[in-house]
Every structure is written in C-alpha cells, then in structure tokens.
CSV table of C-alpha atoms and ligand atoms in Angstrom, one decimal:
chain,number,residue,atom,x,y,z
A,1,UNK,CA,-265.4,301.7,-110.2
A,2,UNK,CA,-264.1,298.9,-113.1
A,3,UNK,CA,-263.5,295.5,-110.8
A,4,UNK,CA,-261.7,292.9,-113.1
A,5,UNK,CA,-262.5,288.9,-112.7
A,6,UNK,CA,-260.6,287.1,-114.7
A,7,UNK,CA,-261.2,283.5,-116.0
A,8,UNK,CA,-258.9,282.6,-118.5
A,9,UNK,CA,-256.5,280.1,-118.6
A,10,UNK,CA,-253.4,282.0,-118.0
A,11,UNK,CA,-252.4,284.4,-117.3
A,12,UNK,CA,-254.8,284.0,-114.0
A,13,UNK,CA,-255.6,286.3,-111.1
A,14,UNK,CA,-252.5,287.0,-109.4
A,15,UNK,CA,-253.3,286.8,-105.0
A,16,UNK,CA,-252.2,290.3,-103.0
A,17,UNK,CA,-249.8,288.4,-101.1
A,18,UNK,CA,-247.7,288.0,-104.6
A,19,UNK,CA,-248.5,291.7,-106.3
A,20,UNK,CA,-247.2,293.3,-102.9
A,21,UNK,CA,-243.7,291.6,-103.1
A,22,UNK,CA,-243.5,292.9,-106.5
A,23,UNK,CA,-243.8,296.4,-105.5
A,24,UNK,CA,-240.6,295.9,-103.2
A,25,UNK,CA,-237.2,297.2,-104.2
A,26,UNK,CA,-235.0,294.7,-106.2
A,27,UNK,CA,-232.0,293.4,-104.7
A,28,UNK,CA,-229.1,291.7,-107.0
A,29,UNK,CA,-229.4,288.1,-108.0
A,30,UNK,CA,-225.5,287.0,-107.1
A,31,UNK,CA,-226.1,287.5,-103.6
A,32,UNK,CA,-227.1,285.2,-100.4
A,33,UNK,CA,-230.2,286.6,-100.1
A,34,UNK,CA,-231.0,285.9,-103.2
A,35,UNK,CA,-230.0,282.4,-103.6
A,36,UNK,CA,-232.2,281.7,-99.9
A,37,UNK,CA,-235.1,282.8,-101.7
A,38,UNK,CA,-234.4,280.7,-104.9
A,39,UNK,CA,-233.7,277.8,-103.4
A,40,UNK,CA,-237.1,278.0,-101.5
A,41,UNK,CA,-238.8,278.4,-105.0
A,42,UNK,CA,-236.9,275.2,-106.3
A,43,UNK,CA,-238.1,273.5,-103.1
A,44,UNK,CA,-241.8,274.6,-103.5
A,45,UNK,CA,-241.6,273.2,-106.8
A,46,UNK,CA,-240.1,270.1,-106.3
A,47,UNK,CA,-243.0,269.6,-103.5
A,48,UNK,CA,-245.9,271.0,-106.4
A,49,UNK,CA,-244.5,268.5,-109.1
A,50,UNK,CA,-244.1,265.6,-106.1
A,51,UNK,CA,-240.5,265.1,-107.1
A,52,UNK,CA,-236.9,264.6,-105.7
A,53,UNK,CA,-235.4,265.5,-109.3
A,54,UNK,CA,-233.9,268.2,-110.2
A,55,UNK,CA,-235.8,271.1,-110.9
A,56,UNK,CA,-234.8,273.7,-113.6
A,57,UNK,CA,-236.4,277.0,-114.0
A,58,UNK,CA,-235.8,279.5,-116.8
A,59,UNK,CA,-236.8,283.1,-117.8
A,60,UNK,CA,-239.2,282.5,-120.1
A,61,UNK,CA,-243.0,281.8,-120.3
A,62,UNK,CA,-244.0,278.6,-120.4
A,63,UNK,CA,-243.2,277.4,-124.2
A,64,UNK,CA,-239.5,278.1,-123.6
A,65,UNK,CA,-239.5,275.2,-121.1
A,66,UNK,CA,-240.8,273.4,-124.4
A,67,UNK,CA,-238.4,274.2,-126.2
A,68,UNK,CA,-235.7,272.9,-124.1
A,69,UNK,CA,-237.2,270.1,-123.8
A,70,UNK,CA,-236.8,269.0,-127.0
A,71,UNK,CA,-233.5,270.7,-127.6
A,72,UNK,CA,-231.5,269.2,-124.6
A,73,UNK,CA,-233.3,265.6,-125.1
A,74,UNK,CA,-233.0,265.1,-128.8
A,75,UNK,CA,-230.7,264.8,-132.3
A,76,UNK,CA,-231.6,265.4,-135.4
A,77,UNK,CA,-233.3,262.9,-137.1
A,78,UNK,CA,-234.6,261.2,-133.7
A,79,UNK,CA,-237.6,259.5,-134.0
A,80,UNK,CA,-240.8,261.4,-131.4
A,81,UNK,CA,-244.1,260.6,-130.3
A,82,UNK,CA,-246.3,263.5,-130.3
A,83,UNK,CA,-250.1,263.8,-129.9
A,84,UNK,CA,-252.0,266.6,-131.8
A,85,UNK,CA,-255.3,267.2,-130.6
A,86,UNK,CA,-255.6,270.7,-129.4
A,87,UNK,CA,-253.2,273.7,-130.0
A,88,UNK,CA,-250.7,273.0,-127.3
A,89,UNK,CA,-250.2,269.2,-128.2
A,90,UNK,CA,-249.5,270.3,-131.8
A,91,UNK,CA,-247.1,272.9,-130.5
A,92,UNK,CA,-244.7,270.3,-129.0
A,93,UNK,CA,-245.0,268.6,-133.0
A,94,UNK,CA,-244.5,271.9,-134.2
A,95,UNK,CA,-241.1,272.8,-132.0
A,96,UNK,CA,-239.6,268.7,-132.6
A,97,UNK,CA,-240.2,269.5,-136.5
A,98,UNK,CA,-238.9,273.0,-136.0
A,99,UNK,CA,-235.7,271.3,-134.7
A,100,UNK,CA,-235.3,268.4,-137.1
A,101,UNK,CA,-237.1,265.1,-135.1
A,102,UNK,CA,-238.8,263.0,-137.2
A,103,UNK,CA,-242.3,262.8,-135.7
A,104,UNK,CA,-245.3,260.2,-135.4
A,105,UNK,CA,-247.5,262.5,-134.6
A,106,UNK,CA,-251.1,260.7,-133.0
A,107,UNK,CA,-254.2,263.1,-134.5
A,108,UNK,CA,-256.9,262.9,-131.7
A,109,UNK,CA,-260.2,264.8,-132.5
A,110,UNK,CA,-260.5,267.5,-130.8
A,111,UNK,CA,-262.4,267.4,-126.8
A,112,UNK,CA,-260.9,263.6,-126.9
A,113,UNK,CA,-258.2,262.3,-124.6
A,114,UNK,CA,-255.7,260.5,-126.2
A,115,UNK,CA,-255.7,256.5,-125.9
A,116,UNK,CA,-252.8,255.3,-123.9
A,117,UNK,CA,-252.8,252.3,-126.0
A,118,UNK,CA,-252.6,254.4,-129.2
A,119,UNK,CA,-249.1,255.4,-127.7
A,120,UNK,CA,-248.2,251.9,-127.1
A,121,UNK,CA,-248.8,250.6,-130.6
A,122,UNK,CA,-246.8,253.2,-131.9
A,123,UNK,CA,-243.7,252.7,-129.7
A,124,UNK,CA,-240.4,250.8,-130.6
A,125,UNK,CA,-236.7,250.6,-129.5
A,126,UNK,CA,-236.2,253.4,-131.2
A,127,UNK,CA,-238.7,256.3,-129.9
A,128,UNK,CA,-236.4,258.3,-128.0
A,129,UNK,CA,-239.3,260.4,-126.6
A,130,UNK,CA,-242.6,260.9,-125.9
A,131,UNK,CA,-244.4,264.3,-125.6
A,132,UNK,CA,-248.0,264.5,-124.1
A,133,UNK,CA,-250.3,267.4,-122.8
A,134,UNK,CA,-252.0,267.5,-118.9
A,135,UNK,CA,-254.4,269.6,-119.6
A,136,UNK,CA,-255.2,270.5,-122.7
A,137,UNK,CA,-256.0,274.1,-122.5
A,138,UNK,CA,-257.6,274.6,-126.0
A,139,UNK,CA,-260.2,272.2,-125.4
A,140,UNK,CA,-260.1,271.6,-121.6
A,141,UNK,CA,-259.3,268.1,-121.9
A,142,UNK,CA,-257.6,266.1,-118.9
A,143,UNK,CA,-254.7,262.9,-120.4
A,144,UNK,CA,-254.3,259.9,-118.4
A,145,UNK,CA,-250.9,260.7,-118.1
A,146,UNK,CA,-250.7,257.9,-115.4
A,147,UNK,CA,-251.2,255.2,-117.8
A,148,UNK,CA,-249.6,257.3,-120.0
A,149,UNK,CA,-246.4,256.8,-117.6
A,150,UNK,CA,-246.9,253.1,-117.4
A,151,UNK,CA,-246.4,252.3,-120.7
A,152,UNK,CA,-243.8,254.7,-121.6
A,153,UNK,CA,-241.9,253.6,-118.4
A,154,UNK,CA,-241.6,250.7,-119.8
A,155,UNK,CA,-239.9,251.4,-122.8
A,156,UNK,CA,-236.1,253.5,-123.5
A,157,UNK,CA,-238.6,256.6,-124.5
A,158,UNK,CA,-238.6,259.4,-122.2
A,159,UNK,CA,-241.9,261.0,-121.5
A,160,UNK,CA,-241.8,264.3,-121.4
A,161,UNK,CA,-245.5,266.0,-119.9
A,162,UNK,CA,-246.5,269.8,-120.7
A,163,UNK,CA,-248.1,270.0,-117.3
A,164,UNK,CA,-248.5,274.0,-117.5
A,165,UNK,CA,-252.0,274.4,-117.3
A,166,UNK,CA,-253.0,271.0,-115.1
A,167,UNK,CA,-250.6,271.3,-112.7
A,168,UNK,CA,-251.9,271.6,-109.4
A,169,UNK,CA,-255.7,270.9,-111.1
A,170,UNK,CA,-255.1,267.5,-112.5
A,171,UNK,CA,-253.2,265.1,-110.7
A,172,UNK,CA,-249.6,264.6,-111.3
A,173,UNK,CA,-247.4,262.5,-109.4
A,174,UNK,CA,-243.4,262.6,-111.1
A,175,UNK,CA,-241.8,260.6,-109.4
A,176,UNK,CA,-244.3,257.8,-108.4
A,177,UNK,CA,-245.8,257.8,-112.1
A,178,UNK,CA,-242.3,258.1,-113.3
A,179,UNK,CA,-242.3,261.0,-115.4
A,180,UNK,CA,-239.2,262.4,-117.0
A,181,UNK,CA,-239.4,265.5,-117.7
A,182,UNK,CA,-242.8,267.5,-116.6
A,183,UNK,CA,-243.0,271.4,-117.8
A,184,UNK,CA,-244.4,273.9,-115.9
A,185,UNK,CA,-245.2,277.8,-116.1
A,186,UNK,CA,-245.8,280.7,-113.7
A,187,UNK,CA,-249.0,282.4,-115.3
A,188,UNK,CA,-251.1,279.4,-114.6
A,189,UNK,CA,-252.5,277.6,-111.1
A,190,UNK,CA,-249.3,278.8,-109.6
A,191,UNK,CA,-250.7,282.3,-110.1
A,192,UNK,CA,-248.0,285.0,-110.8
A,193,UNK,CA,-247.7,287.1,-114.0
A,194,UNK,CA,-245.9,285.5,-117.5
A,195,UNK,CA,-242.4,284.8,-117.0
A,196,UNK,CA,-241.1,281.7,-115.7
A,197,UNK,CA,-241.4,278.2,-116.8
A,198,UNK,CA,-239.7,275.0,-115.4
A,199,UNK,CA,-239.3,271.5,-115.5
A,200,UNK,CA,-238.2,268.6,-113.8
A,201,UNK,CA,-235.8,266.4,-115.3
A,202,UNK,CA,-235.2,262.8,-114.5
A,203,UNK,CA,-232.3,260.2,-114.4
A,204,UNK,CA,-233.4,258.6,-117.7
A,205,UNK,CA,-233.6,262.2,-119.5
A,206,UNK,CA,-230.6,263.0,-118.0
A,207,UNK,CA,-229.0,259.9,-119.4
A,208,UNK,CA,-230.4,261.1,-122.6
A,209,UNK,CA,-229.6,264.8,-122.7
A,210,UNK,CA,-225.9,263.5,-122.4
A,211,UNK,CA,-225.8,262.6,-126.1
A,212,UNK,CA,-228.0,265.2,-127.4
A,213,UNK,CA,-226.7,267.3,-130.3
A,214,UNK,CA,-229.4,269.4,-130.8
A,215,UNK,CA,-228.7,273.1,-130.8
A,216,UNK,CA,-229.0,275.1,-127.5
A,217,UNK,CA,-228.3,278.0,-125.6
A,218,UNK,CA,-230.0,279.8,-123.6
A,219,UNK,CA,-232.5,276.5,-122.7
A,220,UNK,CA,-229.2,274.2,-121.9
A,221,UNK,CA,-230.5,272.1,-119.3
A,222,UNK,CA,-226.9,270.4,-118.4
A,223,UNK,CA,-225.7,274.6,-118.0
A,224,UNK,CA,-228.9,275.1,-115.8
A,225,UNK,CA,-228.4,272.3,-113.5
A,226,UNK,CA,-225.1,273.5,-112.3
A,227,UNK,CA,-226.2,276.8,-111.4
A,228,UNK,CA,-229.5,275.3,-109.9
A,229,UNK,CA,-227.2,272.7,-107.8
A,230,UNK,CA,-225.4,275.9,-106.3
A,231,UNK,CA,-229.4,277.8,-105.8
A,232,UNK,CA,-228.2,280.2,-108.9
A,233,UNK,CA,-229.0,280.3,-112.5
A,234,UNK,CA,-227.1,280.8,-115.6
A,235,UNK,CA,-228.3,283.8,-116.9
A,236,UNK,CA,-230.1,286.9,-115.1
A,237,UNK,CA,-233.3,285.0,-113.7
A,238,UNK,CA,-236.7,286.7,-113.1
A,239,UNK,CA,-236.3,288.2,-109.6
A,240,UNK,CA,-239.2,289.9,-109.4
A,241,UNK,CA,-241.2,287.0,-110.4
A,242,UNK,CA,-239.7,284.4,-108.4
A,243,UNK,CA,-240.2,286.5,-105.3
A,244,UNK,CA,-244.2,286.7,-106.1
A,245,UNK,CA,-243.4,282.7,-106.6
A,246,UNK,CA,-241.9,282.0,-103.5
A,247,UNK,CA,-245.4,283.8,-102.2
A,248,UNK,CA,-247.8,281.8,-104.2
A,249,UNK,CA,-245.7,278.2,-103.4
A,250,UNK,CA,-246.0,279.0,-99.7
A,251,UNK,CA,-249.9,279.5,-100.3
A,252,UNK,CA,-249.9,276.2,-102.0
A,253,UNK,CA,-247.8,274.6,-99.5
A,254,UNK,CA,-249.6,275.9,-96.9
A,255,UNK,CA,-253.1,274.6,-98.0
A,256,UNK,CA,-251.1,270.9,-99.8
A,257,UNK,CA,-251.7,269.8,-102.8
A,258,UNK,CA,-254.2,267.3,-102.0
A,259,UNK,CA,-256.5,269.6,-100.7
A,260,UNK,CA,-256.2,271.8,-103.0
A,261,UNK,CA,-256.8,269.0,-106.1
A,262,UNK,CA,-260.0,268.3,-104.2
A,263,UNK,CA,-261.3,272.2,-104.5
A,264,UNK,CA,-260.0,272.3,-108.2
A,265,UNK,CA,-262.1,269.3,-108.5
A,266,UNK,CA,-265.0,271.0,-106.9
A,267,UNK,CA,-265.1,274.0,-108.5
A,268,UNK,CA,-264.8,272.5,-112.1
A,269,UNK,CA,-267.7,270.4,-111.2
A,270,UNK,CA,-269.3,273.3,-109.9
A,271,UNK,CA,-268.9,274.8,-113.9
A,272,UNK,CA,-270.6,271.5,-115.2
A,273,UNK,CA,-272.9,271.4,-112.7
A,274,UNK,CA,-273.5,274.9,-113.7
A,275,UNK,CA,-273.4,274.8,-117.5
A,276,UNK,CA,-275.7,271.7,-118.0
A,277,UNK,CA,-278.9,273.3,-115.3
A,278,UNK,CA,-278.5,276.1,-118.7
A,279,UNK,CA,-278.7,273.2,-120.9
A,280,UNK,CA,-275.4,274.0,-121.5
A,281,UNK,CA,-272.8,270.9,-123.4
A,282,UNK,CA,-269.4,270.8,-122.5
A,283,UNK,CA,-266.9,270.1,-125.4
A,284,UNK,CA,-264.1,267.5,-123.1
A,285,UNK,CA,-265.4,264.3,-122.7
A,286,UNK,CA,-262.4,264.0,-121.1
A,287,UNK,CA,-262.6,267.3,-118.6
A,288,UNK,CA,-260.4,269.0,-116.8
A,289,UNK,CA,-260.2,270.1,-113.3
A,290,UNK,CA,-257.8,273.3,-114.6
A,291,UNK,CA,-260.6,274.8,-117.4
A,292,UNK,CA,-264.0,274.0,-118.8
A,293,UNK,CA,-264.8,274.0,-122.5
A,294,UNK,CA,-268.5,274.9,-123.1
A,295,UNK,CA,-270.3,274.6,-126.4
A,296,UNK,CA,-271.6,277.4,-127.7
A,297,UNK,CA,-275.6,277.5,-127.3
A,298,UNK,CA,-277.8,277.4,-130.9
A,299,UNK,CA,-278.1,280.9,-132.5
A,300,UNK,CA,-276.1,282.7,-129.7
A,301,UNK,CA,-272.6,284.3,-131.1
A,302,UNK,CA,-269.8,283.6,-128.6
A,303,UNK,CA,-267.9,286.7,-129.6
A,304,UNK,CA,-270.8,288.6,-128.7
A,305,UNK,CA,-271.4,287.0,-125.3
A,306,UNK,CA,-267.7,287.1,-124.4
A,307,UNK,CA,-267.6,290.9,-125.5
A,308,UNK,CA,-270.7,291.8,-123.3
A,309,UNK,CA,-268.7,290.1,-120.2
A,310,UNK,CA,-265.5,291.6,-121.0
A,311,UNK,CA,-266.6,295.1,-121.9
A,312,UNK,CA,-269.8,295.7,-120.3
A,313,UNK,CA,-268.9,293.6,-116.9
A,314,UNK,CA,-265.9,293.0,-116.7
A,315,UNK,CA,-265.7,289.1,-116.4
A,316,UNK,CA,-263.2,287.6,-118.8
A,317,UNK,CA,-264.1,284.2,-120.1
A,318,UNK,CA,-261.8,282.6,-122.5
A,319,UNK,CA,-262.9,281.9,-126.0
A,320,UNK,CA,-261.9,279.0,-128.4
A,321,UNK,CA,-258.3,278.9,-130.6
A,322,UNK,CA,-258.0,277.9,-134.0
A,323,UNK,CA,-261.2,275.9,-135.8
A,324,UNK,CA,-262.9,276.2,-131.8
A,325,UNK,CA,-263.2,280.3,-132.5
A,326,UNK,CA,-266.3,280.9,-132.1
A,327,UNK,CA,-267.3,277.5,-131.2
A,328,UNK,CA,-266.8,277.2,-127.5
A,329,UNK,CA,-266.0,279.4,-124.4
A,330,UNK,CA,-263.7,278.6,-121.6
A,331,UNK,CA,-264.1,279.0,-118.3
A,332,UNK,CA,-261.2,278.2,-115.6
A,333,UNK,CA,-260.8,277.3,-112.1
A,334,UNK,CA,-257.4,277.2,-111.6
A,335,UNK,CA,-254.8,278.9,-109.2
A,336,UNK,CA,-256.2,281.9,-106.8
A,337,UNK,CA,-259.8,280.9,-107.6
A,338,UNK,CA,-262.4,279.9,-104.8
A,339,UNK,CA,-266.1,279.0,-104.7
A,340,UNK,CA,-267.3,282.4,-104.7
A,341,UNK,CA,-265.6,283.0,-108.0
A,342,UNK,CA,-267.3,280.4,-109.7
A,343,UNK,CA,-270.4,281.4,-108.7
A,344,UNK,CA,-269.7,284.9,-110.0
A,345,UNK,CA,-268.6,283.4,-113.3
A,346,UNK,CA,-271.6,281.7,-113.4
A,347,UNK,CA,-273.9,284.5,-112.7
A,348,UNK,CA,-272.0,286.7,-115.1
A,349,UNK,CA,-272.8,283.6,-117.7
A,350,UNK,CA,-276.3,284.3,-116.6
A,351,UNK,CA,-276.3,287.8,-117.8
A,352,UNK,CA,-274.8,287.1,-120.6
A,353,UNK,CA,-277.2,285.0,-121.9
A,354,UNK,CA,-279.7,286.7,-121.2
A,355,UNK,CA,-279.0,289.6,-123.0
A,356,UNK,CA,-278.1,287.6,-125.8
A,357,UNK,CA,-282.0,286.0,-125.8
A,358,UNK,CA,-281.0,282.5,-124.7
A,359,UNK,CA,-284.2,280.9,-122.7
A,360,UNK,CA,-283.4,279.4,-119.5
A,361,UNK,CA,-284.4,279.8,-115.8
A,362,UNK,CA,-282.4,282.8,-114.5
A,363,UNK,CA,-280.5,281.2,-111.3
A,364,UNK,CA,-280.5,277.7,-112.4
A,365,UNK,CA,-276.8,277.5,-113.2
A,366,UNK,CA,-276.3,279.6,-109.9
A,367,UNK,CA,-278.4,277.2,-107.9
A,368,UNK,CA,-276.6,274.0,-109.1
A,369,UNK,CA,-273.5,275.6,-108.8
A,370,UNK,CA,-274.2,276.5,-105.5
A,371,UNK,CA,-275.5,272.8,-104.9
A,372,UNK,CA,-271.8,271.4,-105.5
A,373,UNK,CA,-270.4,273.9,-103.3
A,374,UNK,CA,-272.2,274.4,-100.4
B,1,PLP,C1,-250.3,278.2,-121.4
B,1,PLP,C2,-249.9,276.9,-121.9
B,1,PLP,C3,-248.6,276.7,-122.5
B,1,PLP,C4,-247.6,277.8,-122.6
B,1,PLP,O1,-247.9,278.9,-123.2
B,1,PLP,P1,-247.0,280.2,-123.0
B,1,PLP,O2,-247.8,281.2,-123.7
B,1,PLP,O3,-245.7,279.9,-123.6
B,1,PLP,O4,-246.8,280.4,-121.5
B,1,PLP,C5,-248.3,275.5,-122.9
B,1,PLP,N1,-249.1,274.5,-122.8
B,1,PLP,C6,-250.3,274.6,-122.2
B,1,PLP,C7,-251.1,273.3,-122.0
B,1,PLP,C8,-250.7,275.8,-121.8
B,1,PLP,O5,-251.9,275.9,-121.2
C-alpha cells in the first residue's frame, strides 16, 4: 500500500498522461510518423524556451547538453567566464577546463546569486563565453540572468544559460533577453524520466561554433542542426522519451507558461511561507521558484529526518551536495507539482520533525502554507 511522493529536484514525478505513452509499442525513428511527432517536441520547446532559434535535442541527460556547449562554441586556450557557487555552476568550470578553456572562474558563497556587475568587470574583447546557472539546484538559488543578458549582450561573449532545473519555474525569456545558448533537460519541470537534454542556439553562437576546434562527436551541434532542420536527428534519438515529451509540452502548452510561472511562484512561496511558521531558515537569499533550500534546524540530523520521510513515509525530500550534506534539505515545486502536493510535503515535514523532537506548533507550517494557497 507504498504511495511514492517525490520532491527532489530531478528526476520529478512523471504525469499519467506521459507514463501511458511509454507503455505503447515503439515505432522506428526514420519514418513520417516519427518525424510529426518530433517536430512537435522541437515546437513545444521552442514555445517553453520563448524562442525562434533553433532548437537541438540530444540523447543524453542534461550535462551532455553541457558538454556540447562548450565543445561546439570553444578552442583551446579560449578565454571563459564561469561562476562557481553551487555544484552545477562549478560543473560548467569543470567541463571548459576538462576541454582546455582557460577560465575566470567568479567564486560566489554559497545560497548567493551572482552579481551581474561582477561579470561585467571581468569581461573583455576577448571572453568568448559566458556560462551561468538559472537555478541553482544545489542551493536553490534563482540568477538574474536578465541582467545577466544585458551585459553580456553587449559584448562579443556568448552567454550560454544552464536553464535545466529553472526552466519553466524561473523566468526565461531567449530571445527577448537575448540568450545564446540556453540548456535544458527532460527530468526536470518538463517532467519525463532522465534522457534528453537540449538547447537553443543563437545567431551569435552560431557565428561562433563556425570556428570552433574543440573536439566533438556525438554533441556536434552544426551535425544536429541539419538533421533537426529536416525534424530528424543524427543519431538514434530517445523515442520513447520524446513521445512522453510531446505529452508533457502539450500540458504545458495547454496551461502557458505564464500561468504556470505564477503557480511555480506560489507554490515555492507556499514552502517559505511554510518553513519560516516552523521557524524554519532558508539557505537562498536569492530563491528559486524551481526548489527550496531549508537550513537544517539546531540539534536535528537531516540524514535522519530525510530517512524517516523516505523510508517510513514515503516522501522524498532532497538533501544537500558537497559541504551542504547534512546542512540543508531541499524541497521542490517544479513540473507535475500542484498545491496539494505542497501541502503534503509540508505535512510530511511536520512528521518529521516531530519525531525527531523539534518544538513547534503541529499545523503551523500547514496553516501558512495553506494561507498562500487558498
Ligand atoms: C539536474 C541539473 C543538471 C543536469 O544534471 P544531469 O544529471 O546531467 O541531468 C544541470 N544543471 C542543473 C542546474 C541541474 O539542476
């Protein structure tokens, strides 16, 4: 009589409507049929990122999309802005060293948002790119990648945006922000299993990809495009996955992003709401409409607290990465998540503390939860 709720950050809850086309017989990828349904999912995401660029989408989960983009943007030796303050900004330092770029990276502590003007003292003529985070995940922290945009926009850099966790949650406007290249995966607020990642890719990364020589492959974006400008792909793609996609982008078209940026903003301040009637902090001073960071309580062990959910009830919370283990738990609100679900996470949050011996009102985190809601 197990019943699963899942809040973590990805991979999310995946809606009926996408696990029941997954069950269907698989029908070959060079065919008409399939190419229909793919160019649908390349629509739906053109309309999710708020772009008329082209749209690339690759077999991987969402760190391959990355990888490409610094493989088909970049040459050795190129000089990269990167921000490291949280695991997933350090990643894009970590895959531009990997590959040979020569990067400034900006250290923010972590739960900060980076300054935009931090980025603007440290570009010149010769940045070729600049790599920022959405949301990031590992300490639910929202960018201002609009005034991010404006700078960089400004300048011959690129800007390239990991948007795979705030997509949908946080704002993100490509085209009118002018964004370059803005990544995206399938686990996330667009709520299907692992699998697929994508990105858009601008005329100025275009311009730049043309004299790339950094290694590639399977990632080549230039190879990708001509198969995506025909509704076809390189390489095998996903199938089974992109038909669950073309489910969940006709929920989200079907509700529009606006509307659905104003529930993601509800239900995350629902969490706050929630988390501070328990006398709860959260970590972001910067937060996120995708996931909520929340500071661990005095004397209460997180690893204990999340166990309890997971194994006694059921209710997955996230927990912190690297030097956060142990400090924080995260709870999200992205993708097929509604108001009900928040206030199950926060009653589970209840329980949890309880057990553990942490004094507070039992139903005040419901109640002002509720209060946001209603
Ligand atoms: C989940 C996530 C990724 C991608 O991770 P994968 O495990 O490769 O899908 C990248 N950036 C952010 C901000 C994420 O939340």
């Amino acid at each position: 009589m197990r019943k699963e709720y899942l809040y973590s950050p990805g991979p999310t809850t995946v809606p009926p409507e996408a696990l029941s086309v997954m069950a269907k017989p698989i029908f070959h990828h060079r065919t008409k049929r399939h190419r229909e349904m793919f160019q649908e999912v390349l629509d739906g995401l053109k309309y999710v990122l708020a772009t008329q660029n082209d749209v690339l989408v690759f077999a991987s989960s969402g760190t391959g999309a990355m990888e490409g983009s610094v493989a088909n943007l970049l040459s050795p030796g190129d000089k990269v802005i990167t921000v490291s303050g949280g695991k997933f900004g350090e990643r894009f330092g970590e895959i531009c060293r990997a590959y040979g770029a020569k990067v400034d990276e900006i250290t923010v502590e972590w739960g900060h948002a980076v300054d935009p003007a931090e980025i603007e003292k440290r570009l010149s003529d010769e940045v070729k790119a600049v790599y920022v985070t959405l949301c990031e995940t590992s300490t639910g922290v929202h960018n201002d990648i609009q005034s991010i945009a404006g700078i960089v926009s400004k300048t011959p850099a690129v800007l390239v945006v990991d948007a795979i966790s705030g997509l949908l949650c946080d704002d993100l406007l490509v085209d009118e922000w002018n964004i370059d290249v803005a990544i995206g995966g399938s686990q996330k607020g667009l709520m299907i299993p692992p699998g697929v990642s994508f990105c858009s890719v601008s005329e100025k990364a275009w311009a730049l990809a043309e004299s790339s020589r950094m290694p590639k492959y399977y990632f080549d974006f230039q190879k990708t495009k001509k198969s995506a400008d025909k509704a076809d792909t390189p390489f095998t793609p996903a199938v089974t996955l992109l038909r669950a996609l073309r489910e969940t982008l006709s929920m989200v078209c079907g509700e529009g992003r606006e509307n659905l940026l104003r529930l993601y903003a509800a239900l995350a301040g629902a969490v706050h709401a929630g988390a501070a009637a328990l006398g709860l902090q959260l970590f972001s001073n910067a937060p996120s409409n995708a996931v909520t960071a929340i500071n661990a309580p005095e004397g209460i062990d997180v690893t204990e607290l999340l166990s309890f959910l997971r194994d006694d009830l059921g209710v997955t919370f996230a927990g912190g990465q690297a030097k956060l283990k142990g400090k924080i738990f995260r709870i999200c609100s992205m993708g097929y998540t509604n108001e009900f679900d928040i206030l199950t996470a926060m009653s589970a949050l209840e329980f949890g503390l309880k057990k553990l011996g942490y004094e507070f009102e039992l139903g005040a985190g419901i109640k002002a939860a509720e209060e946001v809601l209603q």
